[in-house]
Amino acid sequence: MKYYLGLDVGGTNLAAGVVTEDYEIVSRKSVPSGAGKSVVEIVQAMSDVSKEVLAEVGLTEADVDYWGIGMPSCVNPKTKLLVHANCFGWRNIPILDYLSRHTRLPIVLENDGRCATYGEILAGAGKDYINAIMLTLGTGVGGGIILNRKIYSGADHMGCELGHTKLIYNGRLCTCGQYGCMDAYCSARGLLDTALDELRETKEKNSQLWEVCNGELNSLTVRQIFDVWNQKDALAEKIVTQYVDHLAVGMSTLITIFRPEIIILGGGVSNAGDDFLWRVNERLKVRTFAGEEIGVPQVVRAKLGNDAGIIGAAMLGAKQPFIL
Ligand SMILES: [Zn+2]
């Protein structure tokens, strides 16, 4: 049996795993990523957790061919610098230099959203499909595009920032500095911003949304919004309807260009339930070019959860995963 080492680096956790050639994770460990710590400390933790998962199944670095890593942002092949990782406040970091001090293995590093998408296409919701798009609806919006079962990432791997496709002309300020990005409306934070806008503007004070947060609007959570929505609260209905419409319009742009066979939703908001998913599918038919005539790809939930990022990272060097 051949083994692969994958590490998924997020703003909250570092999740490492040893993955078999059948995409089974035989050893895994997750530790806090330590946002706020120095690059040296975070890279040390990345190395430690990766070596621990190998040791747990009696392996060492000599038993794997490379170290696959999924990270926010990606390395610019011209400068060899990690461009921009918001969660750590990193800009143009020589991450490969830091990492190579800890290993003799070749390092294969790719954007975390693309790794999760690749994991889902290999072993999850996309495994029976050739062309797929995944959107992760978490703190931000990430994702990836799969064409012919390979990752499409554009020139110098700098494309496919799906969350920063424009949704609203001169809309909300996004974390990236641009205005009106999909991220600013369809992330968990975007949903909360929509809710806060509505709550501050409405004269109706009888929505249960006020009760669940005890009037402390800034403490409102995505889960609370969907819980109240499930109880048929009128204001929550208005907020979720807006959210679904933004998401459908954002996805319709991607469908119009790429026509995937399937769209996979991951991230916290994707767990809002079957009614939510049904709404998204229905709205997409209305909002997509020729949606009624030729149909739209089905939108499904991701299957692998956090494992997708580990599997995708682990398999980055197994066979050429990229469209070159
Ligand atoms: Zn943006």
Short mmCIF file of C-alpha atoms and ligand atoms in Angstrom, two decimals:
data_model
loop_
_atom_site.label_atom_id
_atom_site.label_comp_id
_atom_site.label_asym_id
_atom_site.label_seq_id
_atom_site.Cartn_x
_atom_site.Cartn_y
_atom_site.Cartn_z
CA MET A 1 0.00 0.00 0.00
CA LYS A 2 1.26 3.45 -0.89
CA TYR A 3 0.88 6.30 1.61
CA TYR A 4 0.63 10.06 1.18
CA LEU A 5 1.08 12.90 3.66
CA GLY A 6 -1.36 15.82 3.57
CA LEU A 7 -1.64 18.95 5.70
CA ASP A 8 -4.57 21.37 5.62
CA VAL A 9 -3.63 24.76 7.07
CA GLY A 10 -6.51 26.95 8.19
CA GLY A 11 -6.85 30.05 10.32
CA THR A 12 -8.17 27.94 13.20
CA ASN A 13 -6.58 24.50 12.84
CA LEU A 14 -3.70 22.63 11.27
CA ALA A 15 -5.09 19.24 10.22
CA ALA A 16 -2.66 16.57 9.05
CA GLY A 17 -3.36 13.08 7.79
CA VAL A 18 -1.79 10.01 6.25
CA VAL A 19 -3.85 8.97 3.23
CA THR A 20 -3.78 5.69 1.31
CA GLU A 21 -3.90 5.36 -2.46
CA ASP A 22 -7.62 4.58 -1.99
CA TYR A 23 -8.11 8.00 -0.37
CA GLU A 24 -8.62 6.59 3.08
CA ILE A 25 -7.21 8.58 6.00
CA VAL A 26 -5.44 6.08 8.27
CA SER A 27 -4.02 8.60 10.72
CA ARG A 28 -5.02 12.15 11.48
CA LYS A 29 -4.43 14.93 13.95
CA SER A 30 -5.63 18.50 14.29
CA VAL A 31 -4.00 21.19 16.42
CA PRO A 32 -4.74 24.92 16.80
CA SER A 33 -2.98 26.84 14.04
CA GLY A 34 -1.91 29.58 16.41
CA ALA A 35 -2.93 32.62 14.40
CA GLY A 36 -1.05 35.54 15.90
CA LYS A 37 2.12 33.49 16.39
CA SER A 38 5.26 34.04 14.34
CA VAL A 39 5.88 32.35 10.99
CA VAL A 40 8.65 30.29 12.60
CA GLU A 41 6.31 29.00 15.31
CA ILE A 42 3.48 28.18 12.91
CA VAL A 43 5.80 26.38 10.50
CA GLN A 44 7.23 24.39 13.43
CA ALA A 45 3.70 23.33 14.36
CA MET A 46 2.97 22.37 10.73
CA SER A 47 6.05 20.16 10.73
CA ASP A 48 5.35 18.63 14.15
CA VAL A 49 1.76 17.64 13.43
CA SER A 50 2.73 16.16 10.06
CA LYS A 51 5.50 14.03 11.57
CA GLU A 52 3.16 12.90 14.35
CA VAL A 53 0.55 11.49 11.97
CA LEU A 54 3.26 9.55 10.17
CA ALA A 55 4.65 8.18 13.44
CA GLU A 56 1.19 7.17 14.60
CA VAL A 57 1.04 4.52 11.86
CA GLY A 58 4.71 3.58 12.15
CA LEU A 59 5.89 5.60 9.15
CA THR A 60 8.56 8.23 8.61
CA GLU A 61 9.24 10.76 5.90
CA ALA A 62 11.13 8.04 4.02
CA ASP A 63 7.82 6.25 3.40
CA VAL A 64 6.19 9.10 1.46
CA ASP A 65 7.25 10.85 -1.72
CA TYR A 66 6.35 14.44 -0.87
CA TRP A 67 4.63 16.71 1.65
CA GLY A 68 1.31 17.98 0.28
CA ILE A 69 0.06 21.20 1.87
CA GLY A 70 -3.13 23.18 1.38
CA MET A 71 -2.92 26.77 2.58
CA PRO A 72 -4.83 30.01 2.27
CA SER A 73 -3.41 31.79 -0.80
CA CYS A 74 -0.70 30.11 -2.88
CA VAL A 75 2.90 30.45 -3.93
CA ASN A 76 3.65 32.70 -6.88
CA PRO A 77 5.85 30.52 -9.12
CA LYS A 78 7.80 33.58 -10.30
CA THR A 79 8.72 34.99 -6.87
CA LYS A 80 8.42 31.72 -4.86
CA LEU A 81 6.59 33.75 -2.20
CA LEU A 82 3.27 32.90 -0.55
CA VAL A 83 1.22 35.79 -1.79
CA HIS A 84 -1.29 36.65 0.84
CA ALA A 85 -2.72 34.67 3.80
CA ASN A 86 -5.25 36.89 5.58
CA CYS A 87 -5.75 34.59 8.56
CA PHE A 88 -2.09 34.96 9.58
CA GLY A 89 -1.62 38.50 8.29
CA TRP A 90 1.06 37.20 5.88
CA ARG A 91 2.05 38.98 2.68
CA ASN A 92 4.75 37.67 0.33
CA ILE A 93 6.26 35.18 2.79
CA PRO A 94 9.08 32.83 1.61
CA ILE A 95 7.10 29.92 3.04
CA LEU A 96 8.95 27.21 1.10
CA ASP A 97 12.26 28.34 2.64
CA TYR A 98 10.79 28.08 6.13
CA LEU A 99 9.21 24.69 5.45
CA SER A 100 12.30 23.17 3.84
CA ARG A 101 14.23 23.65 7.08
CA HIS A 102 12.01 20.93 8.56
CA THR A 103 12.00 18.29 5.85
CA ARG A 104 13.94 16.64 3.05
CA LEU A 105 10.74 15.88 1.19
CA PRO A 106 9.68 17.85 -1.86
CA ILE A 107 6.93 20.27 -0.86
CA VAL A 108 3.80 20.59 -2.98
CA LEU A 109 1.72 23.53 -1.87
CA GLU A 110 -1.63 24.68 -3.20
CA ASN A 111 -4.55 26.88 -2.22
CA ASP A 112 -6.70 25.27 0.50
CA GLY A 113 -10.01 25.76 -1.32
CA ARG A 114 -8.64 23.97 -4.36
CA CYS A 115 -7.31 21.14 -2.18
CA ALA A 116 -10.74 20.65 -0.60
CA THR A 117 -12.33 20.70 -4.07
CA TYR A 118 -9.83 18.14 -5.31
CA GLY A 119 -10.52 15.94 -2.27
CA GLU A 120 -14.26 16.04 -2.99
CA ILE A 121 -13.74 15.18 -6.67
CA LEU A 122 -11.45 12.24 -5.81
CA ALA A 123 -13.40 10.72 -2.96
CA GLY A 124 -16.47 12.77 -2.05
CA ALA A 125 -19.54 14.39 -3.58
CA GLY A 126 -17.84 14.85 -6.95
CA LYS A 127 -16.33 11.42 -7.44
CA ASP A 128 -18.72 10.41 -10.23
CA TYR A 129 -18.34 13.66 -12.16
CA ILE A 130 -15.87 15.04 -14.68
CA ASN A 131 -16.50 18.78 -14.30
CA ALA A 132 -17.45 20.34 -10.97
CA ILE A 133 -17.31 23.58 -9.03
CA MET A 134 -17.10 23.74 -5.27
CA LEU A 135 -17.87 26.75 -3.12
CA THR A 136 -16.99 26.77 0.57
CA LEU A 137 -19.32 29.06 2.49
CA GLY A 138 -17.32 29.65 5.65
CA THR A 139 -15.90 32.76 7.28
CA GLY A 140 -15.06 33.68 3.70
CA VAL A 141 -16.06 32.14 0.38
CA GLY A 142 -13.49 29.84 -1.23
CA GLY A 143 -13.64 26.96 -3.60
CA GLY A 144 -12.31 25.56 -6.81
CA ILE A 145 -13.03 24.58 -10.37
CA ILE A 146 -12.50 21.04 -11.67
CA LEU A 147 -12.39 20.50 -15.41
CA ASN A 148 -11.76 16.99 -16.76
CA ARG A 149 -11.11 15.89 -13.15
CA LYS A 150 -8.18 18.30 -12.88
CA ILE A 151 -7.83 21.55 -10.95
CA TYR A 152 -8.16 24.70 -13.05
CA SER A 153 -6.20 27.50 -11.40
CA GLY A 154 -5.29 29.89 -14.20
CA ALA A 155 -1.99 31.57 -15.02
CA ASP A 156 0.61 31.16 -12.27
CA HIS A 157 -2.08 29.46 -10.12
CA MET A 158 -3.41 32.92 -9.34
CA GLY A 159 -6.92 32.51 -10.75
CA CYS A 160 -10.11 30.94 -9.46
CA GLU A 161 -10.62 33.26 -6.53
CA LEU A 162 -14.29 32.40 -6.70
CA GLY A 163 -15.23 34.34 -3.58
CA HIS A 164 -13.91 37.54 -5.14
CA THR A 165 -15.92 37.38 -8.32
CA LYS A 166 -18.06 40.50 -8.40
CA LEU A 167 -21.70 40.19 -7.45
CA ILE A 168 -22.85 43.77 -6.86
CA TYR A 169 -21.49 46.77 -8.74
CA ASN A 170 -19.90 49.02 -6.10
CA GLY A 171 -21.46 46.89 -3.35
CA ARG A 172 -20.18 46.15 0.13
CA LEU A 173 -16.49 46.53 0.93
CA CYS A 174 -14.86 43.08 0.86
CA THR A 175 -11.97 41.84 3.02
CA CYS A 176 -9.84 41.91 -0.15
CA GLY A 177 -10.28 45.68 -0.53
CA GLN A 178 -12.58 45.46 -3.54
CA TYR A 179 -16.30 46.21 -3.49
CA GLY A 180 -19.26 43.92 -4.09
CA CYS A 181 -17.46 40.55 -4.11
CA MET A 182 -19.44 37.35 -3.63
CA ASP A 183 -17.48 36.88 -0.40
CA ALA A 184 -19.02 40.03 1.09
CA TYR A 185 -22.54 38.60 0.67
CA CYS A 186 -22.29 34.80 0.63
CA SER A 187 -19.79 34.09 3.42
CA ALA A 188 -21.00 33.51 6.98
CA ARG A 189 -19.88 37.06 7.67
CA GLY A 190 -21.83 38.29 4.64
CA LEU A 191 -24.99 36.61 5.92
CA LEU A 192 -24.52 38.25 9.32
CA ASP A 193 -23.98 41.64 7.65
CA THR A 194 -27.25 41.22 5.73
CA ALA A 195 -29.00 40.28 8.97
CA LEU A 196 -27.57 43.28 10.83
CA ASP A 197 -28.56 45.63 8.02
CA GLU A 198 -32.13 44.32 8.14
CA LEU A 199 -32.38 44.35 11.92
CA ARG A 200 -31.11 47.92 12.13
CA GLU A 201 -33.44 49.15 9.41
CA THR A 202 -36.63 47.36 10.35
CA LYS A 203 -39.25 48.94 12.54
CA GLU A 204 -40.60 45.48 13.33
CA LYS A 205 -39.22 44.55 16.70
CA ASN A 206 -41.14 41.30 17.07
CA SER A 207 -38.72 39.11 15.13
CA GLN A 208 -37.34 36.22 17.18
CA LEU A 209 -33.91 37.29 15.97
CA TRP A 210 -33.94 40.02 18.64
CA GLU A 211 -34.72 37.46 21.34
CA VAL A 212 -32.13 34.86 20.45
CA CYS A 213 -29.32 37.39 20.77
CA ASN A 214 -30.91 39.24 23.71
CA GLY A 215 -30.83 42.45 21.70
CA GLU A 216 -27.03 42.16 21.31
CA LEU A 217 -26.92 42.21 17.54
CA ASN A 218 -23.19 41.72 17.34
CA SER A 219 -23.51 38.37 19.12
CA LEU A 220 -25.95 36.97 16.54
CA THR A 221 -24.73 33.74 14.89
CA VAL A 222 -25.41 32.06 11.56
CA ARG A 223 -26.88 29.08 13.41
CA GLN A 224 -29.36 31.36 15.22
CA ILE A 225 -30.46 32.93 11.94
CA PHE A 226 -31.24 29.52 10.43
CA ASP A 227 -32.90 28.25 13.63
CA VAL A 228 -35.23 31.24 13.62
CA TRP A 229 -35.78 30.86 9.86
CA ASN A 230 -36.88 27.27 10.41
CA GLN A 231 -39.54 28.61 12.78
CA LYS A 232 -41.02 30.71 9.92
CA ASP A 233 -39.97 34.08 11.31
CA ALA A 234 -40.78 36.74 8.70
CA LEU A 235 -37.61 38.80 9.09
CA ALA A 236 -35.37 35.72 9.06
CA GLU A 237 -37.21 34.65 5.90
CA LYS A 238 -36.36 38.00 4.29
CA ILE A 239 -32.70 37.67 5.29
CA VAL A 240 -32.30 34.07 4.11
CA THR A 241 -34.16 34.85 0.87
CA GLN A 242 -31.64 37.61 0.17
CA TYR A 243 -28.76 35.32 1.00
CA VAL A 244 -30.03 32.53 -1.26
CA ASP A 245 -30.57 35.00 -4.08
CA HIS A 246 -27.05 36.38 -3.78
CA LEU A 247 -25.66 32.85 -3.77
CA ALA A 248 -27.78 31.80 -6.76
CA VAL A 249 -26.70 34.83 -8.78
CA GLY A 250 -23.03 34.24 -7.90
CA MET A 251 -23.29 30.59 -8.90
CA SER A 252 -25.17 31.44 -12.09
CA THR A 253 -22.16 33.42 -13.33
CA LEU A 254 -19.91 30.41 -12.77
CA ILE A 255 -22.43 28.09 -14.45
CA THR A 256 -22.78 30.38 -17.46
CA ILE A 257 -19.03 30.30 -18.02
CA PHE A 258 -18.10 26.75 -17.04
CA ARG A 259 -21.29 24.64 -17.09
CA PRO A 260 -20.14 22.12 -14.47
CA GLU A 261 -22.16 18.94 -14.04
CA ILE A 262 -22.48 19.56 -10.34
CA ILE A 263 -21.91 22.30 -7.75
CA ILE A 264 -20.69 21.20 -4.35
CA LEU A 265 -21.28 23.41 -1.31
CA GLY A 266 -19.00 23.13 1.71
CA GLY A 267 -18.33 25.26 4.77
CA GLY A 268 -20.52 26.06 7.75
CA VAL A 269 -23.43 27.70 5.92
CA SER A 270 -23.84 24.62 3.70
CA ASN A 271 -25.03 22.72 6.79
CA ALA A 272 -28.16 24.86 7.11
CA GLY A 273 -30.35 21.91 6.14
CA ASP A 274 -32.33 20.34 3.31
CA ASP A 275 -34.86 23.19 3.05
CA PHE A 276 -32.01 25.63 2.50
CA LEU A 277 -30.43 23.43 -0.15
CA TRP A 278 -33.79 23.01 -1.90
CA ARG A 279 -34.21 26.80 -1.94
CA VAL A 280 -30.77 27.25 -3.48
CA ASN A 281 -31.52 24.73 -6.24
CA GLU A 282 -34.89 26.31 -7.01
CA ARG A 283 -33.56 29.85 -7.06
CA LEU A 284 -30.69 28.83 -9.31
CA LYS A 285 -33.13 27.69 -12.02
CA VAL A 286 -34.73 31.13 -12.02
CA ARG A 287 -31.50 33.10 -11.88
CA THR A 288 -29.41 31.24 -14.47
CA PHE A 289 -29.24 31.91 -18.20
CA ALA A 290 -31.57 29.44 -19.95
CA GLY A 291 -32.08 27.73 -16.59
CA GLU A 292 -35.65 26.77 -17.39
CA GLU A 293 -34.83 25.55 -20.91
CA ILE A 294 -31.62 23.61 -20.42
CA GLY A 295 -31.67 23.15 -16.67
CA VAL A 296 -28.98 23.88 -14.12
CA PRO A 297 -26.39 21.68 -12.43
CA GLN A 298 -27.58 20.17 -9.17
CA VAL A 299 -26.25 21.79 -6.02
CA VAL A 300 -25.24 19.23 -3.40
CA ARG A 301 -23.54 19.30 -0.03
CA ALA A 302 -19.91 18.32 0.30
CA LYS A 303 -19.43 14.85 1.78
CA LEU A 304 -16.01 14.81 3.34
CA GLY A 305 -16.08 17.80 5.69
CA ASN A 306 -12.61 18.67 6.90
CA ASP A 307 -11.20 15.46 5.43
CA ALA A 308 -11.52 16.90 1.92
CA GLY A 309 -8.67 19.35 2.52
CA ILE A 310 -6.37 16.66 3.91
CA ILE A 311 -7.08 14.20 1.08
CA GLY A 312 -6.74 16.89 -1.59
CA ALA A 313 -3.42 18.10 -0.15
CA ALA A 314 -2.10 14.54 0.23
CA MET A 315 -2.84 13.70 -3.39
CA LEU A 316 -1.40 16.92 -4.90
CA GLY A 317 1.72 15.19 -6.17
CA ALA A 318 0.37 11.69 -6.82
CA LYS A 319 -0.58 12.38 -10.41
CA GLN A 320 -0.61 15.65 -12.26
CA PRO A 321 -3.71 17.26 -10.72
CA PHE A 322 -3.50 20.56 -12.56
CA ILE A 323 -4.60 21.76 -15.96
CA LEU A 324 -1.35 23.17 -17.25
ZN ZN B 1 -13.22 40.36 -2.41
#
